[in-house]
Amino acid sequence: MKKVTILIPCYNEEQSLPLLYEQLAALTNNHAEYDWEILFVNDGSKDNTIQLIKQLSQKDNRIAYVDLSRNFGKEAAMLAGFDYATGDCMVIMDADLQHPPHLIPEMLQHWEAGYDDVYAKRTTRGKESWLRKNLSLLYYKLLQKTTRVEILQNVGDFRLLDRKCIDTLKQLRESERYTKGMFCWIGFNKKEIEFEQGDRVAGETSWNYLSLFNLAIEGITSFTIAPLRLSTMMGIIVSIIAFIYMCVIITKTIIWGEDVQGFPTLMVVILFLGGVQLLSLGIIGEYLGRIFHETKNRPVYVVKEYKGE
Ligand code: UDP
Ligand code: MG
């Protein structure tokens, strides 16, 4: 029998979990042709999420869980899930029921038909502010223009991955993770299905504008060196302007003279060197930042407890 893992990263989801489990139990009981594993990754929740998961796992032996030692973020929690999943394929979904479980059978059909990565694209984005929607639109346009890997908009983490994909993703162990881009990066046979994303059933989203901004920067810096190019270009432009200004000032000084001695030279040197310095600092800084994080070579997450097979 083929085994299907459902991976659910949870952070403060005590309110959503009972509802989610109810739906998943119904689904899995209807599809007894598969061996199921429901793998919860508790990402350092501050509420009763882990107690709830433990209770559920006593009732239902298909439930496995990984309890992380603190909150490492959803990206790290997902990697923990990739590492501990035992299925022949894996469905990743959110705990808040924004990803409808009734789509899973459809995903499995496509998987049986030979697709390795069946991803769900949302046709509606649920309740969201105008600003957030448009910022996201702009961001994806920008990202798409600057990177060679196609990174899809409106495609989240709700997807089914074949064992091949899981094993590949496990090898990508950078500590600053942008999993959404990794799914695109690994390739394999992809199949798109559509779904309507509802609102969270309970609890609150843990993303604010700042964390979204950080994730956005992560996306850009881990998939493209376009910002470095931009800083190079800016440096070149500033330097060219400074050079022209230098010529103008020198000519002016030669023809008409200059009252304050040394001022033109000073201005030119400051501007010119300023441009060059900004350019070099930008380049070095970007590279250094990433090297700094990756060379520490720390594990992406720390496990406090695992229960499963
Ligand atoms: N999540 C997590 N760690 C975090 C933040 C979120 O594991 O630090 C989980 C959360 O429990 C949920 C999923 O990631 O299952 C998506 O989170 P959320 O609903 O807050 O994000 P949104 O749907 O607003 O993008
Ligand atoms: Mg959500």
mmCIF file of N, CA and C and ligand atoms in Angstrom, residues 8-13 41-43 71-75 77-78 93-96 98-99 132 197 200 204-207 212, ligand 1:
data_model
loop_
_atom_site.group_PDB
_atom_site.id
_atom_site.type_symbol
_atom_site.label_atom_id
_atom_site.label_comp_id
_atom_site.label_asym_id
_atom_site.label_seq_id
_atom_site.Cartn_x
_atom_site.Cartn_y
_atom_site.Cartn_z
ATOM 1 N N ILE A 8 1.805 19.186 8.311
ATOM 2 C CA ILE A 8 1.135 20.399 8.776
ATOM 3 C C ILE A 8 2.011 21.154 9.768
ATOM 4 N N PRO A 9 2.639 22.243 9.343
ATOM 5 C CA PRO A 9 3.382 23.060 10.304
ATOM 6 C C PRO A 9 2.396 23.859 11.150
ATOM 7 N N CYS A 10 2.586 23.868 12.454
ATOM 8 C CA CYS A 10 1.635 24.538 13.338
ATOM 9 C C CYS A 10 2.325 25.533 14.249
ATOM 10 N N TYR A 11 1.807 26.717 14.278
ATOM 11 C CA TYR A 11 2.286 27.693 15.242
ATOM 12 C C TYR A 11 1.058 28.358 15.863
ATOM 13 N N ASN A 12 0.856 28.125 17.134
ATOM 14 C CA ASN A 12 -0.316 28.645 17.848
ATOM 15 C C ASN A 12 -1.622 28.340 17.120
ATOM 16 N N GLU A 13 -1.893 27.083 16.939
ATOM 17 C CA GLU A 13 -3.078 26.687 16.171
ATOM 18 C C GLU A 13 -4.075 25.899 17.011
ATOM 19 N N VAL A 41 4.142 19.406 12.672
ATOM 20 C CA VAL A 41 5.387 19.974 13.178
ATOM 21 C C VAL A 41 5.003 21.147 14.053
ATOM 22 N N ASN A 42 5.216 21.000 15.350
ATOM 23 C CA ASN A 42 4.888 22.093 16.255
ATOM 24 C C ASN A 42 6.064 23.055 16.312
ATOM 25 N N ASP A 43 5.857 24.243 15.756
ATOM 26 C CA ASP A 43 6.928 25.212 15.602
ATOM 27 C C ASP A 43 6.987 26.139 16.813
ATOM 28 N N ASN A 71 10.322 28.527 18.266
ATOM 29 C CA ASN A 71 9.750 28.926 16.984
ATOM 30 C C ASN A 71 10.862 29.219 15.980
ATOM 31 N N PHE A 72 10.942 28.401 14.941
ATOM 32 C CA PHE A 72 11.972 28.595 13.930
ATOM 33 C C PHE A 72 11.424 29.194 12.650
ATOM 34 N N GLY A 73 10.128 29.381 12.580
ATOM 35 C CA GLY A 73 9.517 29.908 11.362
ATOM 36 C C GLY A 73 9.006 28.785 10.478
ATOM 37 N N LYS A 74 8.024 29.109 9.666
ATOM 38 C CA LYS A 74 7.365 28.086 8.861
ATOM 39 C C LYS A 74 8.319 27.390 7.901
ATOM 40 N N GLU A 75 9.261 28.142 7.351
ATOM 41 C CA GLU A 75 10.180 27.565 6.367
ATOM 42 C C GLU A 75 11.010 26.452 7.003
ATOM 43 N N ALA A 77 10.213 24.864 9.797
ATOM 44 C CA ALA A 77 9.293 23.804 10.223
ATOM 45 C C ALA A 77 9.004 22.860 9.059
ATOM 46 N N MET A 78 8.898 23.423 7.868
ATOM 47 C CA MET A 78 8.635 22.572 6.710
ATOM 48 C C MET A 78 9.816 21.657 6.416
ATOM 49 N N MET A 93 0.142 21.210 3.971
ATOM 50 C CA MET A 93 -0.988 22.132 4.094
ATOM 51 C C MET A 93 -0.921 22.940 5.380
ATOM 52 N N ASP A 94 -1.611 24.081 5.394
ATOM 53 C CA ASP A 94 -1.655 24.918 6.586
ATOM 54 C C ASP A 94 -2.644 24.348 7.586
ATOM 55 N N ALA A 95 -2.422 24.691 8.844
ATOM 56 C CA ALA A 95 -3.296 24.175 9.893
ATOM 57 C C ALA A 95 -4.609 24.954 9.967
ATOM 58 N N ASP A 96 -4.649 26.116 9.371
ATOM 59 C CA ASP A 96 -5.809 26.997 9.586
ATOM 60 C C ASP A 96 -6.962 26.746 8.622
ATOM 61 N N GLN A 98 -7.114 27.032 5.541
ATOM 62 C CA GLN A 98 -7.156 27.865 4.341
ATOM 63 C C GLN A 98 -6.881 26.994 3.118
ATOM 64 N N HIS A 99 -6.290 25.853 3.387
ATOM 65 C CA HIS A 99 -6.058 24.895 2.320
ATOM 66 C C HIS A 99 -7.055 23.754 2.472
ATOM 67 N N ARG A 132 -1.747 44.878 0.681
ATOM 68 C CA ARG A 132 -1.013 43.624 0.682
ATOM 69 C C ARG A 132 -1.132 42.922 -0.673
ATOM 70 N N GLN A 197 -9.163 30.011 -1.928
ATOM 71 C CA GLN A 197 -8.672 30.076 -0.558
ATOM 72 C C GLN A 197 -9.658 30.823 0.313
ATOM 73 N N ARG A 200 -8.931 32.199 7.349
ATOM 74 C CA ARG A 200 -8.560 31.395 8.506
ATOM 75 C C ARG A 200 -9.794 31.011 9.296
ATOM 76 N N GLU A 204 -4.944 33.743 14.541
ATOM 77 C CA GLU A 204 -4.521 34.892 13.762
ATOM 78 C C GLU A 204 -3.329 34.570 12.896
ATOM 79 N N THR A 205 -3.233 35.259 11.768
ATOM 80 C CA THR A 205 -2.083 35.029 10.921
ATOM 81 C C THR A 205 -0.852 35.558 11.627
ATOM 82 N N SER A 206 0.252 34.829 11.466
ATOM 83 C CA SER A 206 1.454 35.241 12.173
ATOM 84 C C SER A 206 2.315 36.146 11.294
ATOM 85 N N TRP A 207 1.804 36.476 10.114
ATOM 86 C CA TRP A 207 2.578 37.330 9.225
ATOM 87 C C TRP A 207 2.144 38.775 9.381
ATOM 88 N N LEU A 212 6.604 39.764 6.233
ATOM 89 C CA LEU A 212 6.419 39.554 4.799
ATOM 90 C C LEU A 212 7.540 40.231 4.014
HETATM 91 N N1 UDP B 1 3.424 28.649 10.871
HETATM 92 C C1 UDP B 1 4.535 28.012 11.437
HETATM 93 N N2 UDP B 1 5.510 28.777 12.020
HETATM 94 C C2 UDP B 1 5.448 30.144 12.051
HETATM 95 C C3 UDP B 1 4.346 30.765 11.441
HETATM 96 C C4 UDP B 1 3.350 29.997 10.867
HETATM 97 O O1 UDP B 1 4.629 26.796 11.420
HETATM 98 O O2 UDP B 1 6.357 30.772 12.593
HETATM 99 C C5 UDP B 1 2.361 27.832 10.243
HETATM 100 C C6 UDP B 1 0.960 28.152 10.739
HETATM 101 O O3 UDP B 1 0.627 27.420 11.888
HETATM 102 C C7 UDP B 1 0.107 27.725 9.562
HETATM 103 C C8 UDP B 1 1.006 28.032 8.380
HETATM 104 O O4 UDP B 1 2.321 28.104 8.878
HETATM 105 O O5 UDP B 1 -0.189 26.340 9.578
HETATM 106 C C9 UDP B 1 0.602 29.316 7.682
HETATM 107 O O6 UDP B 1 0.606 30.372 8.601
HETATM 108 P P1 UDP B 1 -0.434 31.553 8.549
HETATM 109 O O7 UDP B 1 -1.818 31.034 8.370
HETATM 110 O O8 UDP B 1 -0.150 32.397 9.752
HETATM 111 O O9 UDP B 1 0.042 32.305 7.243
HETATM 112 P P2 UDP B 1 -0.885 32.902 6.064
HETATM 113 O O10 UDP B 1 -1.926 31.858 5.763
HETATM 114 O O11 UDP B 1 -1.453 34.143 6.601
HETATM 115 O O12 UDP B 1 0.087 33.088 4.952
#
